[in-house]
Amino acid sequence: MIYRSKAPLRLGLAGGGTDVSPYSDMYGGAILNATISLYARAAIEPIAEKKVYFECADRNETLVCDATFPLPLDGKLEILKGVINRIHQDYGIPSGFKLTTFVDAPAGSGLGTSSTLVVAVLGAFAEWLKLPLGEYDMAHLAYVIEREDLKQAGGKQDQYAATFGGVNFMEFYHDDKVIVNPLRIKEKYLDELENNLVLYYTSTSRLSSSIISEQQKNVHEKKEASIEAMHHLKEQAVMMKEALLRGSIDKIGDILDFGFQHKKNMAKGITNTQLDEIYEAAKRAGASGGKISGAGGGGFMIFYCPGNTRYNVVAALNAFGGQVKRYHFTHNGVNSWCM
């Protein structure tokens, strides 16, 4: 048997960064995100041999370990090893296995790839071992693996987006309390948003943990400009929710621009000269607003293009040597099956 799973990547539309502790613990955070038709995929094949075979097909990377748990965290495929170690600790693993993974976007691209991969691997294990994990359980477990077991800096939104799927307004509070509010948005509003929202890969990646660590440091040190910026981003999430529910789709560009201007004040490195040039070129071509996806510093950017301006915007973006990526919004989160 092969136990498979896929989990969708996400576009963070508003509120990004307010899901990160200690801000979310002290003030409460709010994010609006939507999953798209790019996925992290995992497949587990149980074997009789007491080995663990890793194959990261998108990165052309392989590794073989003895099935002696916990697996050593030695800098090689630590995210995958972290999932395996936690599953073995909490539930036990009955045999050796081969784990194959593939992610439709590069690491560090700002679409939540690492957390979504964790969710996908958890989904495959849940299918194999018949684990009693509901949506909140799986998302929280993914968060614990990344932030507590592996000590990786980051927020909470990606794990919940990948698990629940769809368009969600998420609230984050102290003691790791998360409330996921699925939004019932008319299909024509989503179609218009999908048509007008251009997803552009800058062909650069970044290490989000350094930006997030500075953001956390700024909150700890009570730096007023950074905290005020996060307050505005939380306000942006509410603005985005109202625009989507009311069908005020052409307000979304202005709402994105509002958030982008404030996000720059959260931490250093969120933008740079190249990204600013791309942003301004897109606006000159007709975009009314946009943002850098994820923590910032590189990866994907999104631009809202009202009317039929997307074609001029795409032409302007192509001059920078990146890639416009086609996508669709999706309604489902992690999905697992076996054959």
C-alpha positions as semicolon CSV with decimal commas, in nm:
position;residue;x (nm);y (nm);z (nm)
1;M;0,000;0,000;0,000
2;I;0,101;0,361;-0,063
3;Y;-0,042;0,622;0,173
4;R;-0,065;0,961;0,004
5;S;-0,149;1,313;0,111
6;K;-0,158;1,661;-0,038
7;A;-0,203;1,997;0,132
8;P;-0,254;2,335;-0,042
9;L;-0,021;2,632;-0,024
10;R;-0,173;2,967;0,064
11;L;-0,183;3,332;-0,029
12;G;-0,171;3,557;0,274
13;L;-0,400;3,844;0,177
14;A;-0,400;4,053;0,494
15;G;-0,275;4,064;0,851
16;G;0,052;3,880;0,789
17;G;0,283;3,875;1,090
18;T;0,015;3,928;1,354
19;D;0,000;3,548;1,405
20;V;0,354;3,549;1,545
21;S;0,418;3,537;1,919
22;P;0,462;3,747;2,127
23;Y;0,239;3,993;1,936
24;S;-0,051;3,748;1,909
25;D;-0,018;3,662;2,280
26;M;-0,016;4,024;2,393
27;Y;-0,258;4,191;2,152
28;G;-0,435;3,916;1,956
29;G;-0,370;3,866;1,586
30;A;-0,592;3,842;1,277
31;I;-0,511;3,713;0,930
32;L;-0,708;3,654;0,612
33;N;-0,566;3,394;0,376
34;A;-0,679;3,172;0,089
35;T;-0,546;2,838;-0,033
36;I;-0,447;2,791;-0,396
37;S;-0,391;2,509;-0,643
38;L;-0,023;2,461;-0,557
39;Y;0,045;2,174;-0,318
40;A;0,286;1,996;-0,089
41;R;0,259;1,620;-0,144
42;A;0,374;1,322;0,061
43;A;0,367;0,946;0,009
44;I;0,458;0,674;0,259
45;E;0,539;0,317;0,155
46;P;0,587;0,081;0,453
47;I;0,873;-0,167;0,409
48;A;0,998;-0,469;0,603
49;E;1,352;-0,332;0,621
50;K;1,437;-0,133;0,935
51;K;1,530;0,172;0,735
52;V;1,382;0,512;0,655
53;Y;1,429;0,622;0,295
54;F;1,376;0,990;0,213
55;E;1,322;1,118;-0,140
56;C;1,257;1,490;-0,186
57;A;1,166;1,470;-0,552
58;D;1,137;1,845;-0,612
59;R;1,487;1,905;-0,473
60;N;1,651;1,590;-0,610
61;E;1,762;1,504;-0,256
62;T;1,773;1,158;-0,098
63;L;1,876;1,020;0,239
64;V;1,874;0,681;0,412
65;C;1,863;0,637;0,792
66;D;1,830;0,341;1,025
67;A;1,476;0,324;1,163
68;T;1,609;0,394;1,512
69;F;1,404;0,671;1,667
70;P;1,439;0,954;1,735
71;L;1,620;1,030;1,412
72;P;1,922;1,260;1,455
73;L;1,858;1,629;1,390
74;D;2,186;1,693;1,212
75;G;2,086;1,960;0,964
76;K;1,972;1,714;0,695
77;L;1,597;1,714;0,616
78;E;1,519;1,828;0,969
79;I;1,158;1,920;0,895
80;L;1,079;1,567;0,780
81;K;1,274;1,411;1,066
82;G;1,091;1,636;1,311
83;V;0,754;1,505;1,193
84;I;0,873;1,144;1,215
85;N;1,019;1,190;1,563
86;R;0,698;1,346;1,695
87;I;0,480;1,076;1,538
88;H;0,700;0,805;1,690
89;Q;0,695;0,977;2,029
90;D;0,317;1,021;2,039
91;Y;0,191;0,716;1,847
92;G;0,474;0,480;1,755
93;I;0,582;0,371;1,406
94;P;0,547;-0,003;1,335
95;S;0,804;-0,052;1,057
96;G;1,052;0,104;0,823
97;F;0,919;0,308;0,533
98;K;0,998;0,521;0,232
99;L;0,884;0,885;0,245
100;T;0,858;1,071;-0,085
101;T;0,776;1,443;-0,092
102;F;0,721;1,710;-0,355
103;V;0,631;2,079;-0,318
104;D;0,497;2,285;-0,610
105;A;0,687;2,601;-0,503
106;P;1,045;2,655;-0,386
107;A;1,136;2,680;-0,019
108;G;1,152;3,040;0,099
109;S;0,900;3,156;-0,160
110;G;0,649;3,303;0,088
111;L;0,359;3,064;0,026
112;G;0,397;2,867;0,348
113;T;0,587;2,577;0,190
114;S;0,758;2,441;0,502
115;S;0,448;2,433;0,721
116;T;0,235;2,296;0,439
117;L;0,487;2,016;0,387
118;V;0,466;1,930;0,757
119;V;0,085;1,910;0,728
120;A;0,109;1,691;0,417
121;V;0,348;1,447;0,587
122;L;0,125;1,439;0,896
123;G;-0,169;1,363;0,666
124;A;0,013;1,064;0,516
125;F;0,101;0,930;0,861
126;A;-0,256;0,984;0,978
127;E;-0,377;0,778;0,683
128;W;-0,125;0,499;0,744
129;L;-0,157;0,476;1,122
130;K;-0,528;0,573;1,141
131;L;-0,448;0,860;1,377
132;P;-0,743;1,036;1,545
133;L;-0,649;1,386;1,432
134;G;-0,916;1,646;1,361
135;E;-0,837;1,968;1,173
136;Y;-0,744;2,172;1,479
137;D;-0,544;1,878;1,618
138;M;-0,338;1,837;1,302
139;A;-0,272;2,209;1,257
140;H;-0,166;2,247;1,621
141;L;0,058;1,940;1,600
142;A;0,227;2,083;1,290
143;Y;0,281;2,407;1,480
144;V;0,431;2,223;1,779
145;I;0,671;2,030;1,555
146;E;0,804;2,343;1,386
147;R;0,803;2,597;1,664
148;E;0,866;2,385;1,973
149;D;1,039;2,064;1,865
150;L;1,255;2,220;1,590
151;K;1,274;2,571;1,742
152;Q;1,204;2,736;1,405
153;A;1,085;3,097;1,414
154;G;0,748;3,164;1,257
155;G;0,377;3,210;1,302
156;K;0,069;2,993;1,310
157;Q;-0,133;3,075;0,998
158;D;0,033;2,837;0,751
159;Q;-0,043;2,518;0,942
160;Y;-0,410;2,611;0,980
161;A;-0,448;2,725;0,618
162;A;-0,302;2,399;0,487
163;T;-0,522;2,189;0,716
164;F;-0,855;2,371;0,673
165;G;-0,827;2,503;0,316
166;G;-1,046;2,768;0,154
167;V;-1,072;3,137;0,243
168;N;-1,044;3,191;0,617
169;F;-1,038;3,477;0,863
170;M;-0,816;3,351;1,145
171;E;-0,780;3,485;1,497
172;F;-0,479;3,419;1,720
173;Y;-0,462;3,460;2,097
174;H;-0,245;3,367;2,394
175;D;-0,197;3,005;2,503
176;D;-0,191;2,901;2,135
177;K;-0,564;2,962;2,097
178;V;-0,663;2,982;1,730
179;I;-1,010;3,037;1,583
180;V;-1,059;2,961;1,212
181;N;-1,359;3,137;1,058
182;P;-1,435;3,002;0,708
183;L;-1,576;3,278;0,485
184;R;-1,873;3,211;0,258
185;I;-1,775;3,427;-0,038
186;K;-1,984;3,427;-0,354
187;E;-1,818;3,234;-0,634
188;K;-1,830;3,531;-0,873
189;Y;-1,638;3,743;-0,622
190;L;-1,369;3,475;-0,598
191;D;-1,359;3,443;-0,976
192;E;-1,308;3,819;-1,010
193;L;-1,038;3,817;-0,742
194;E;-0,861;3,525;-0,907
195;N;-0,873;3,698;-1,246
196;N;-0,739;4,027;-1,112
197;L;-0,480;3,901;-0,861
198;V;-0,148;3,830;-1,032
199;L;0,094;3,595;-0,856
200;Y;0,455;3,672;-0,948
201;Y;0,767;3,478;-0,848
202;T;1,067;3,708;-0,821
203;S;1,305;3,413;-0,874
204;T;1,463;3,486;-0,537
205;S;1,414;3,314;-0,203
206;R;1,480;3,426;0,149
207;L;1,526;3,293;0,500
208;S;1,206;3,407;0,668
209;S;1,327;3,311;1,017
210;S;1,570;3,606;1,036
211;I;1,297;3,859;0,950
212;I;1,052;3,696;1,191
213;S;1,312;3,686;1,470
214;E;1,366;4,060;1,436
215;Q;0,992;4,117;1,435
216;Q;0,964;3,918;1,760
217;K;1,256;4,113;1,909
218;N;1,088;4,443;1,824
219;V;0,773;4,339;2,012
220;H;0,971;4,215;2,312
221;E;1,154;4,548;2,322
222;K;0,825;4,735;2,279
223;K;0,939;4,925;1,971
224;E;0,644;5,150;1,901
225;A;0,678;5,173;1,520
226;S;0,686;4,796;1,477
227;I;0,393;4,731;1,712
228;E;0,187;5,010;1,554
229;A;0,252;4,856;1,211
230;M;0,117;4,522;1,333
231;H;-0,193;4,693;1,473
232;H;-0,257;4,836;1,126
233;L;-0,208;4,495;0,964
234;K;-0,464;4,346;1,199
235;E;-0,698;4,628;1,093
236;Q;-0,619;4,539;0,730
237;A;-0,742;4,182;0,785
238;V;-1,082;4,312;0,893
239;M;-1,094;4,548;0,595
240;M;-1,014;4,260;0,359
241;K;-1,281;4,039;0,512
242;E;-1,549;4,306;0,466
243;A;-1,444;4,377;0,106
244;L;-1,462;4,008;0,010
245;L;-1,794;3,942;0,179
246;R;-1,955;4,254;0,033
247;G;-1,812;4,199;-0,314
248;S;-1,616;4,525;-0,306
249;I;-1,340;4,352;-0,499
250;D;-1,185;4,663;-0,653
251;K;-1,110;4,796;-0,304
252;I;-0,869;4,508;-0,253
253;G;-0,579;4,675;-0,432
254;D;-0,595;4,974;-0,199
255;I;-0,625;4,743;0,102
256;L;-0,318;4,548;-0,012
257;D;-0,123;4,871;-0,058
258;F;-0,230;4,992;0,287
259;G;-0,091;4,675;0,440
260;F;0,230;4,677;0,237
261;Q;0,319;5,030;0,342
262;H;0,274;4,942;0,709
263;K;0,442;4,600;0,685
264;K;0,770;4,767;0,590
265;N;0,785;4,910;0,944
266;M;0,761;4,572;1,118
267;A;1,124;4,469;1,067
268;K;1,426;4,526;0,845
269;G;1,462;4,322;0,527
270;I;1,092;4,293;0,443
271;T;1,158;4,477;0,119
272;N;1,466;4,588;-0,075
273;T;1,555;4,801;-0,376
274;Q;1,475;4,527;-0,629
275;L;1,137;4,444;-0,475
276;D;1,046;4,812;-0,451
277;E;1,131;4,857;-0,820
278;I;0,907;4,562;-0,912
279;Y;0,626;4,701;-0,698
280;E;0,644;5,048;-0,851
281;A;0,662;4,909;-1,206
282;A;0,348;4,704;-1,145
283;K;0,165;5,011;-1,015
284;R;0,273;5,222;-1,314
285;A;0,135;4,948;-1,540
286;G;-0,206;4,960;-1,370
287;A;-0,194;4,761;-1,047
288;S;-0,370;4,940;-0,763
289;G;-0,176;4,761;-0,491
290;G;0,008;4,449;-0,391
291;K;0,236;4,289;-0,135
292;I;0,525;4,055;-0,078
293;S;0,397;3,712;0,016
294;G;0,502;3,571;0,352
295;A;0,756;3,733;0,582
296;G;0,912;3,935;0,301
297;G;1,259;3,970;0,155
298;G;1,187;3,782;-0,168
299;G;0,986;3,493;-0,304
300;F;0,638;3,560;-0,446
301;M;0,460;3,892;-0,476
302;I;0,093;3,951;-0,554
303;F;-0,065;4,246;-0,735
304;Y;-0,428;4,348;-0,771
305;C;-0,501;4,457;-1,129
306;P;-0,846;4,620;-1,173
307;G;-1,039;4,606;-1,499
308;N;-0,823;4,453;-1,770
309;T;-0,492;4,593;-1,651
310;R;-0,349;4,248;-1,565
311;Y;-0,206;4,211;-1,917
312;N;-0,006;4,535;-1,897
313;V;0,105;4,446;-1,543
314;V;0,220;4,099;-1,650
315;A;0,419;4,253;-1,938
316;A;0,586;4,494;-1,694
317;L;0,669;4,215;-1,451
318;N;0,815;3,994;-1,722
319;A;1,082;4,258;-1,780
320;F;1,231;4,174;-1,439
321;G;1,304;3,813;-1,532
322;G;1,069;3,647;-1,285
323;Q;0,767;3,430;-1,357
324;V;0,394;3,490;-1,341
325;K;0,233;3,180;-1,192
326;R;-0,119;3,070;-1,281
327;Y;-0,331;2,935;-0,995
328;H;-0,689;2,876;-0,880
329;F;-0,840;2,925;-0,536
330;T;-0,922;2,596;-0,367
331;H;-1,188;2,506;-0,113
332;N;-1,033;2,200;0,054
333;G;-0,747;2,153;0,296
334;V;-0,524;1,851;0,350
335;N;-0,652;1,533;0,184
336;S;-0,519;1,180;0,237
337;W;-0,587;0,843;0,075
338;C;-0,430;0,502;0,014
339;M;-0,409;0,269;-0,285
